[in-house]
Amino acid sequence: ITTLAILEDKSQKSFNLGTGYGHIALASEDIYKYCDNVTKNGGSVPRKPGPMGGGTTHIAFLEDPEKKKVELVQRDSTWKTPLLHLMLRIGDLKDIDFYTKVLGMKLLRSTDIPKYKFSLHFVGYTDEKSGTVLELTYNYGTASYDLGDTYSHLCITSPDLDKFYKNIVANHSGVITQKMYKNNGVPSFDVIDSTGYRVTIVSEKEYLDDKYN
């Protein structure tokens, strides 16, 4: 189960998107029709649908009123999730180890594009057709980013939170920013990658009980 949480903060009139957060990507079997509907309803499509440069996959980019980008990717019905990935820019390739060795994700694929001085690395707990993954973008020579105050954190569940926590304490204690605590009754703890993105790990059972009961 993958969800996107959007928080309305009425106490703040504007937000700094920063330079680290990239976009979310959605799958559509017909991005041309999708973009037509967005345009007809007053939405913004700054990157019109068409093939990627040097590739065959058809994509488009939408933009919400606060300038946050949404990528649309042409995918057929064999792709099981509409929310394909979250793209974050990382300042060090060792962040790949954070997501794989610390959080237990798999490195699904990597693409290096020296001509444009960046590389893409997709990590996740499942393959891209079956679930939402992370797209980590590394720009040559860029070691840090302004993380802004718009994107908050990634949240993942664990079926055995105590075991997960003890393993990180024993092997990667330096990434823990907040030890075990309860958030609305859900046991949780926080870790952080070297770029500065926060990840909250929560107990799967209590999270699902709280969410659906």
PDB file of C-alpha atoms in Angstrom:
ATOM      1  CA  ILE A   1       0.000   0.000   0.000  1.00  0.00           C
ATOM      2  CA  THR A   2       1.471   3.350  -1.064  1.00  0.00           C
ATOM      3  CA  THR A   3      -0.095   6.678  -0.169  1.00  0.00           C
ATOM      4  CA  LEU A   4       0.862  10.302  -0.629  1.00  0.00           C
ATOM      5  CA  ALA A   5       0.182  12.504   2.407  1.00  0.00           C
ATOM      6  CA  ILE A   6      -0.489  16.189   1.713  1.00  0.00           C
ATOM      7  CA  LEU A   7      -0.458  18.534   4.714  1.00  0.00           C
ATOM      8  CA  GLU A   8      -2.286  21.853   4.633  1.00  0.00           C
ATOM      9  CA  ASP A   9      -0.500  24.352   6.876  1.00  0.00           C
ATOM     10  CA  LYS A  10      -2.688  27.448   7.124  1.00  0.00           C
ATOM     11  CA  SER A  11      -0.138  29.195   9.346  1.00  0.00           C
ATOM     12  CA  GLN A  12       2.332  29.502   6.460  1.00  0.00           C
ATOM     13  CA  LYS A  13       1.470  31.395   3.267  1.00  0.00           C
ATOM     14  CA  SER A  14       4.307  30.062   1.129  1.00  0.00           C
ATOM     15  CA  PHE A  15       6.908  27.320   1.124  1.00  0.00           C
ATOM     16  CA  ASN A  16      10.433  26.882  -0.163  1.00  0.00           C
ATOM     17  CA  LEU A  17      10.484  23.880  -2.492  1.00  0.00           C
ATOM     18  CA  GLY A  18      14.286  23.773  -2.385  1.00  0.00           C
ATOM     19  CA  THR A  19      16.491  22.069  -4.960  1.00  0.00           C
ATOM     20  CA  GLY A  20      16.659  18.511  -3.600  1.00  0.00           C
ATOM     21  CA  TYR A  21      13.100  17.305  -4.055  1.00  0.00           C
ATOM     22  CA  GLY A  22      12.375  16.409  -7.666  1.00  0.00           C
ATOM     23  CA  HIS A  23       8.918  15.042  -8.401  1.00  0.00           C
ATOM     24  CA  ILE A  24       6.505  12.164  -8.118  1.00  0.00           C
ATOM     25  CA  ALA A  25       5.791  10.031 -11.190  1.00  0.00           C
ATOM     26  CA  LEU A  26       2.422   8.604 -12.170  1.00  0.00           C
ATOM     27  CA  ALA A  27       1.630   5.904 -14.715  1.00  0.00           C
ATOM     28  CA  SER A  28      -0.986   6.391 -17.407  1.00  0.00           C
ATOM     29  CA  GLU A  29      -1.987   4.204 -20.340  1.00  0.00           C
ATOM     30  CA  ASP A  30      -2.653   7.368 -22.368  1.00  0.00           C
ATOM     31  CA  ILE A  31      -0.654  10.394 -21.253  1.00  0.00           C
ATOM     32  CA  TYR A  32      -1.879  12.417 -24.250  1.00  0.00           C
ATOM     33  CA  LYS A  33      -5.518  12.102 -23.174  1.00  0.00           C
ATOM     34  CA  TYR A  34      -4.500  12.663 -19.540  1.00  0.00           C
ATOM     35  CA  CYS A  35      -2.727  15.924 -20.425  1.00  0.00           C
ATOM     36  CA  ASP A  36      -5.677  17.081 -22.555  1.00  0.00           C
ATOM     37  CA  ASN A  37      -7.960  16.613 -19.537  1.00  0.00           C
ATOM     38  CA  VAL A  38      -5.530  18.495 -17.271  1.00  0.00           C
ATOM     39  CA  THR A  39      -5.361  21.403 -19.734  1.00  0.00           C
ATOM     40  CA  LYS A  40      -9.154  21.525 -20.176  1.00  0.00           C
ATOM     41  CA  ASN A  41      -9.528  21.779 -16.397  1.00  0.00           C
ATOM     42  CA  GLY A  42      -7.081  24.668 -16.105  1.00  0.00           C
ATOM     43  CA  GLY A  43      -4.000  22.693 -15.089  1.00  0.00           C
ATOM     44  CA  SER A  44      -0.426  23.340 -16.178  1.00  0.00           C
ATOM     45  CA  VAL A  45       1.503  21.007 -18.516  1.00  0.00           C
ATOM     46  CA  PRO A  46       4.935  22.675 -18.894  1.00  0.00           C
ATOM     47  CA  ARG A  47       6.444  19.632 -20.609  1.00  0.00           C
ATOM     48  CA  LYS A  48       4.080  18.418 -23.294  1.00  0.00           C
ATOM     49  CA  PRO A  49       3.707  14.659 -23.845  1.00  0.00           C
ATOM     50  CA  GLY A  50       6.251  13.063 -26.125  1.00  0.00           C
ATOM     51  CA  PRO A  51       9.210  10.676 -26.206  1.00  0.00           C
ATOM     52  CA  MET A  52      12.112  11.174 -23.818  1.00  0.00           C
ATOM     53  CA  GLY A  53      15.236  12.632 -25.337  1.00  0.00           C
ATOM     54  CA  GLY A  54      17.245   9.763 -26.748  1.00  0.00           C
ATOM     55  CA  GLY A  55      14.611   7.240 -25.671  1.00  0.00           C
ATOM     56  CA  THR A  56      11.287   5.702 -26.645  1.00  0.00           C
ATOM     57  CA  THR A  57       9.277   6.059 -23.407  1.00  0.00           C
ATOM     58  CA  HIS A  58       6.670   8.810 -23.680  1.00  0.00           C
ATOM     59  CA  ILE A  59       6.484  11.230 -20.755  1.00  0.00           C
ATOM     60  CA  ALA A  60       5.030  14.595 -19.766  1.00  0.00           C
ATOM     61  CA  PHE A  61       5.345  16.917 -16.789  1.00  0.00           C
ATOM     62  CA  LEU A  62       2.500  18.576 -14.939  1.00  0.00           C
ATOM     63  CA  GLU A  63       2.863  21.345 -12.363  1.00  0.00           C
ATOM     64  CA  ASP A  64       0.612  22.135  -9.415  1.00  0.00           C
ATOM     65  CA  PRO A  65      -0.167  25.728  -8.300  1.00  0.00           C
ATOM     66  CA  GLU A  66       2.836  25.658  -5.923  1.00  0.00           C
ATOM     67  CA  LYS A  67       5.186  24.610  -8.782  1.00  0.00           C
ATOM     68  CA  LYS A  68       5.623  21.030  -7.593  1.00  0.00           C
ATOM     69  CA  LYS A  69       6.184  18.755 -10.568  1.00  0.00           C
ATOM     70  CA  VAL A  70       4.411  15.518 -11.447  1.00  0.00           C
ATOM     71  CA  GLU A  71       5.857  13.306 -14.162  1.00  0.00           C
ATOM     72  CA  LEU A  72       3.454  11.271 -16.287  1.00  0.00           C
ATOM     73  CA  VAL A  73       4.868   8.095 -17.805  1.00  0.00           C
ATOM     74  CA  GLN A  74       3.195   6.043 -20.514  1.00  0.00           C
ATOM     75  CA  ARG A  75       2.789   2.541 -19.091  1.00  0.00           C
ATOM     76  CA  ASP A  76       0.540  -0.361 -20.058  1.00  0.00           C
ATOM     77  CA  SER A  77      -1.782  -2.327 -17.801  1.00  0.00           C
ATOM     78  CA  THR A  78       0.981  -4.717 -16.664  1.00  0.00           C
ATOM     79  CA  TRP A  79       2.211  -1.935 -14.369  1.00  0.00           C
ATOM     80  CA  LYS A  80       0.297  -2.531 -11.149  1.00  0.00           C
ATOM     81  CA  THR A  81       0.799   0.768  -9.334  1.00  0.00           C
ATOM     82  CA  PRO A  82      -0.258   4.235 -10.549  1.00  0.00           C
ATOM     83  CA  LEU A  83       2.331   5.911  -8.286  1.00  0.00           C
ATOM     84  CA  LEU A  84       5.599   4.883  -9.942  1.00  0.00           C
ATOM     85  CA  HIS A  85       8.314   6.685  -8.006  1.00  0.00           C
ATOM     86  CA  LEU A  86       9.480   9.587  -5.894  1.00  0.00           C
ATOM     87  CA  MET A  87      12.529  11.380  -7.279  1.00  0.00           C
ATOM     88  CA  LEU A  88      15.069  12.876  -4.883  1.00  0.00           C
ATOM     89  CA  ARG A  89      18.440  14.412  -5.732  1.00  0.00           C
ATOM     90  CA  ILE A  90      21.330  13.037  -3.654  1.00  0.00           C
ATOM     91  CA  GLY A  91      24.674  14.659  -2.925  1.00  0.00           C
ATOM     92  CA  ASP A  92      26.680  11.448  -2.546  1.00  0.00           C
ATOM     93  CA  LEU A  93      26.421   8.047  -4.201  1.00  0.00           C
ATOM     94  CA  LYS A  94      26.863   6.436  -0.763  1.00  0.00           C
ATOM     95  CA  ASP A  95      23.207   7.290  -0.196  1.00  0.00           C
ATOM     96  CA  ILE A  96      22.473   4.266  -2.373  1.00  0.00           C
ATOM     97  CA  ASP A  97      24.026   2.149   0.389  1.00  0.00           C
ATOM     98  CA  PHE A  98      21.804   3.888   2.934  1.00  0.00           C
ATOM     99  CA  TYR A  99      18.659   2.782   1.150  1.00  0.00           C
ATOM    100  CA  THR A 100      19.937  -0.696   0.301  1.00  0.00           C
ATOM    101  CA  LYS A 101      22.189  -1.738   3.202  1.00  0.00           C
ATOM    102  CA  VAL A 102      20.481   0.205   6.010  1.00  0.00           C
ATOM    103  CA  LEU A 103      16.834   0.155   4.911  1.00  0.00           C
ATOM    104  CA  GLY A 104      16.982  -3.128   3.014  1.00  0.00           C
ATOM    105  CA  MET A 105      15.817  -1.967  -0.408  1.00  0.00           C
ATOM    106  CA  LYS A 106      17.149  -3.468  -3.637  1.00  0.00           C
ATOM    107  CA  LEU A 107      19.095  -1.566  -6.278  1.00  0.00           C
ATOM    108  CA  LEU A 108      16.805  -2.158  -9.251  1.00  0.00           C
ATOM    109  CA  ARG A 109      18.732  -0.371 -11.984  1.00  0.00           C
ATOM    110  CA  SER A 110      21.258   2.384 -12.560  1.00  0.00           C
ATOM    111  CA  THR A 111      21.813   4.572 -15.596  1.00  0.00           C
ATOM    112  CA  ASP A 112      24.870   6.786 -15.977  1.00  0.00           C
ATOM    113  CA  ILE A 113      24.595   9.657 -18.469  1.00  0.00           C
ATOM    114  CA  PRO A 114      28.080  11.268 -18.688  1.00  0.00           C
ATOM    115  CA  LYS A 115      27.025  13.542 -21.559  1.00  0.00           C
ATOM    116  CA  TYR A 116      24.697  15.424 -19.207  1.00  0.00           C
ATOM    117  CA  LYS A 117      26.737  14.749 -16.050  1.00  0.00           C
ATOM    118  CA  PHE A 118      24.202  12.856 -13.973  1.00  0.00           C
ATOM    119  CA  SER A 119      23.164   9.311 -13.069  1.00  0.00           C
ATOM    120  CA  LEU A 120      19.870   7.716 -12.039  1.00  0.00           C
ATOM    121  CA  HIS A 121      19.502   4.955  -9.477  1.00  0.00           C
ATOM    122  CA  PHE A 122      16.194   3.211  -8.758  1.00  0.00           C
ATOM    123  CA  VAL A 123      15.783   1.451  -5.404  1.00  0.00           C
ATOM    124  CA  GLY A 124      12.818  -0.234  -3.788  1.00  0.00           C
ATOM    125  CA  TYR A 125      11.338  -3.188  -1.939  1.00  0.00           C
ATOM    126  CA  THR A 126       9.700  -4.537  -5.085  1.00  0.00           C
ATOM    127  CA  ASP A 127      10.211  -4.322  -8.820  1.00  0.00           C
ATOM    128  CA  GLU A 128       9.030  -1.184 -10.598  1.00  0.00           C
ATOM    129  CA  LYS A 129       5.991  -2.848 -12.186  1.00  0.00           C
ATOM    130  CA  SER A 130       4.658  -4.048  -8.825  1.00  0.00           C
ATOM    131  CA  GLY A 131       5.151  -1.120  -6.462  1.00  0.00           C
ATOM    132  CA  THR A 132       6.356   2.412  -5.843  1.00  0.00           C
ATOM    133  CA  VAL A 133      10.133   2.940  -5.811  1.00  0.00           C
ATOM    134  CA  LEU A 134      12.656   5.728  -5.252  1.00  0.00           C
ATOM    135  CA  GLU A 135      14.553   7.413  -8.082  1.00  0.00           C
ATOM    136  CA  LEU A 136      17.812   8.811  -6.700  1.00  0.00           C
ATOM    137  CA  THR A 137      19.403  11.369  -9.018  1.00  0.00           C
ATOM    138  CA  TYR A 138      23.092  12.144  -8.658  1.00  0.00           C
ATOM    139  CA  ASN A 139      24.401  15.257 -10.427  1.00  0.00           C
ATOM    140  CA  TYR A 140      28.159  15.221 -10.928  1.00  0.00           C
ATOM    141  CA  GLY A 141      29.921  17.635  -8.601  1.00  0.00           C
ATOM    142  CA  THR A 142      26.844  18.663  -6.573  1.00  0.00           C
ATOM    143  CA  ALA A 143      27.471  17.605  -2.977  1.00  0.00           C
ATOM    144  CA  SER A 144      24.525  19.284  -1.248  1.00  0.00           C
ATOM    145  CA  TYR A 145      21.073  20.688  -1.872  1.00  0.00           C
ATOM    146  CA  ASP A 146      18.701  23.186  -0.326  1.00  0.00           C
ATOM    147  CA  LEU A 147      16.078  20.805   1.072  1.00  0.00           C
ATOM    148  CA  GLY A 148      13.527  23.572   1.541  1.00  0.00           C
ATOM    149  CA  ASP A 149      10.496  23.160   3.781  1.00  0.00           C
ATOM    150  CA  THR A 150       7.969  21.565   1.419  1.00  0.00           C
ATOM    151  CA  TYR A 151       8.992  17.912   1.184  1.00  0.00           C
ATOM    152  CA  SER A 152       8.897  16.403   4.684  1.00  0.00           C
ATOM    153  CA  HIS A 153       9.869  12.733   4.803  1.00  0.00           C
ATOM    154  CA  LEU A 154       9.483   9.220   3.510  1.00  0.00           C
ATOM    155  CA  CYS A 155       7.618   6.743   5.728  1.00  0.00           C
ATOM    156  CA  ILE A 156       8.013   2.975   5.514  1.00  0.00           C
ATOM    157  CA  THR A 157       6.460   0.202   7.596  1.00  0.00           C
ATOM    158  CA  SER A 158       8.159  -2.763   9.231  1.00  0.00           C
ATOM    159  CA  PRO A 159       6.446  -6.004  10.299  1.00  0.00           C
ATOM    160  CA  ASP A 160       9.021  -6.335  13.115  1.00  0.00           C
ATOM    161  CA  LEU A 161       9.991  -2.821  14.175  1.00  0.00           C
ATOM    162  CA  ASP A 162      12.010  -3.877  17.244  1.00  0.00           C
ATOM    163  CA  LYS A 163      14.212  -6.181  15.162  1.00  0.00           C
ATOM    164  CA  PHE A 164      14.658  -3.525  12.469  1.00  0.00           C
ATOM    165  CA  TYR A 165      15.577  -0.905  15.069  1.00  0.00           C
ATOM    166  CA  LYS A 166      18.043  -3.134  16.921  1.00  0.00           C
ATOM    167  CA  ASN A 167      19.779  -4.053  13.651  1.00  0.00           C
ATOM    168  CA  ILE A 168      20.266  -0.387  12.749  1.00  0.00           C
ATOM    169  CA  VAL A 169      21.474   0.451  16.276  1.00  0.00           C
ATOM    170  CA  ALA A 170      24.019  -2.370  16.079  1.00  0.00           C
ATOM    171  CA  ASN A 171      25.285  -1.683  12.563  1.00  0.00           C
ATOM    172  CA  HIS A 172      24.367   1.860  11.498  1.00  0.00           C
ATOM    173  CA  SER A 173      23.644   3.822  14.678  1.00  0.00           C
ATOM    174  CA  GLY A 174      24.921   7.090  13.182  1.00  0.00           C
ATOM    175  CA  VAL A 175      21.888   7.435  10.904  1.00  0.00           C
ATOM    176  CA  ILE A 176      19.339   7.461  13.760  1.00  0.00           C
ATOM    177  CA  THR A 177      18.011  10.949  14.486  1.00  0.00           C
ATOM    178  CA  GLN A 178      15.144  10.013  16.800  1.00  0.00           C
ATOM    179  CA  LYS A 179      15.037   6.870  18.881  1.00  0.00           C
ATOM    180  CA  MET A 180      11.908   4.789  19.372  1.00  0.00           C
ATOM    181  CA  TYR A 181       8.835   6.908  20.101  1.00  0.00           C
ATOM    182  CA  LYS A 182       5.083   6.752  19.557  1.00  0.00           C
ATOM    183  CA  ASN A 183       3.334   8.932  16.996  1.00  0.00           C
ATOM    184  CA  ASN A 184      -0.431   8.832  17.601  1.00  0.00           C
ATOM    185  CA  GLY A 185       0.123   5.495  19.308  1.00  0.00           C
ATOM    186  CA  VAL A 186       2.195   4.046  16.444  1.00  0.00           C
ATOM    187  CA  PRO A 187       5.734   2.942  17.434  1.00  0.00           C
ATOM    188  CA  SER A 188       8.257   4.719  15.204  1.00  0.00           C
ATOM    189  CA  PHE A 189      11.851   5.880  14.834  1.00  0.00           C
ATOM    190  CA  ASP A 190      13.622   8.254  12.441  1.00  0.00           C
ATOM    191  CA  VAL A 191      16.773   7.915  10.347  1.00  0.00           C
ATOM    192  CA  ILE A 192      18.470  10.265   7.900  1.00  0.00           C
ATOM    193  CA  ASP A 193      20.583   9.832   4.779  1.00  0.00           C
ATOM    194  CA  SER A 194      23.764  11.810   4.098  1.00  0.00           C
ATOM    195  CA  THR A 195      21.946  14.339   1.887  1.00  0.00           C
ATOM    196  CA  GLY A 196      19.574  15.103   4.754  1.00  0.00           C
ATOM    197  CA  TYR A 197      16.340  13.349   3.811  1.00  0.00           C
ATOM    198  CA  ARG A 198      14.424  11.964   6.790  1.00  0.00           C
ATOM    199  CA  VAL A 199      12.882   8.502   6.789  1.00  0.00           C
ATOM    200  CA  THR A 200      10.372   7.484   9.452  1.00  0.00           C
ATOM    201  CA  ILE A 201      10.021   3.752  10.068  1.00  0.00           C
ATOM    202  CA  VAL A 202       6.786   2.679  11.742  1.00  0.00           C
ATOM    203  CA  SER A 203       5.296  -0.551  13.053  1.00  0.00           C
ATOM    204  CA  GLU A 204       3.212  -2.057  10.266  1.00  0.00           C
ATOM    205  CA  LYS A 205       0.491  -3.544  12.483  1.00  0.00           C
ATOM    206  CA  GLU A 206      -0.192  -0.424  14.544  1.00  0.00           C
ATOM    207  CA  TYR A 207       0.052   1.807  11.457  1.00  0.00           C
ATOM    208  CA  LEU A 208      -2.528  -0.213   9.541  1.00  0.00           C
ATOM    209  CA  ASP A 209      -4.775  -0.518  12.607  1.00  0.00           C
ATOM    210  CA  ASP A 210      -4.643   3.258  13.071  1.00  0.00           C
ATOM    211  CA  LYS A 211      -5.158   3.969   9.371  1.00  0.00           C
ATOM    212  CA  TYR A 212      -8.053   1.634   8.630  1.00  0.00           C
ATOM    213  CA  ASN A 213      -9.882   1.233  11.941  1.00  0.00           C
TER     214      ASN A 213
END
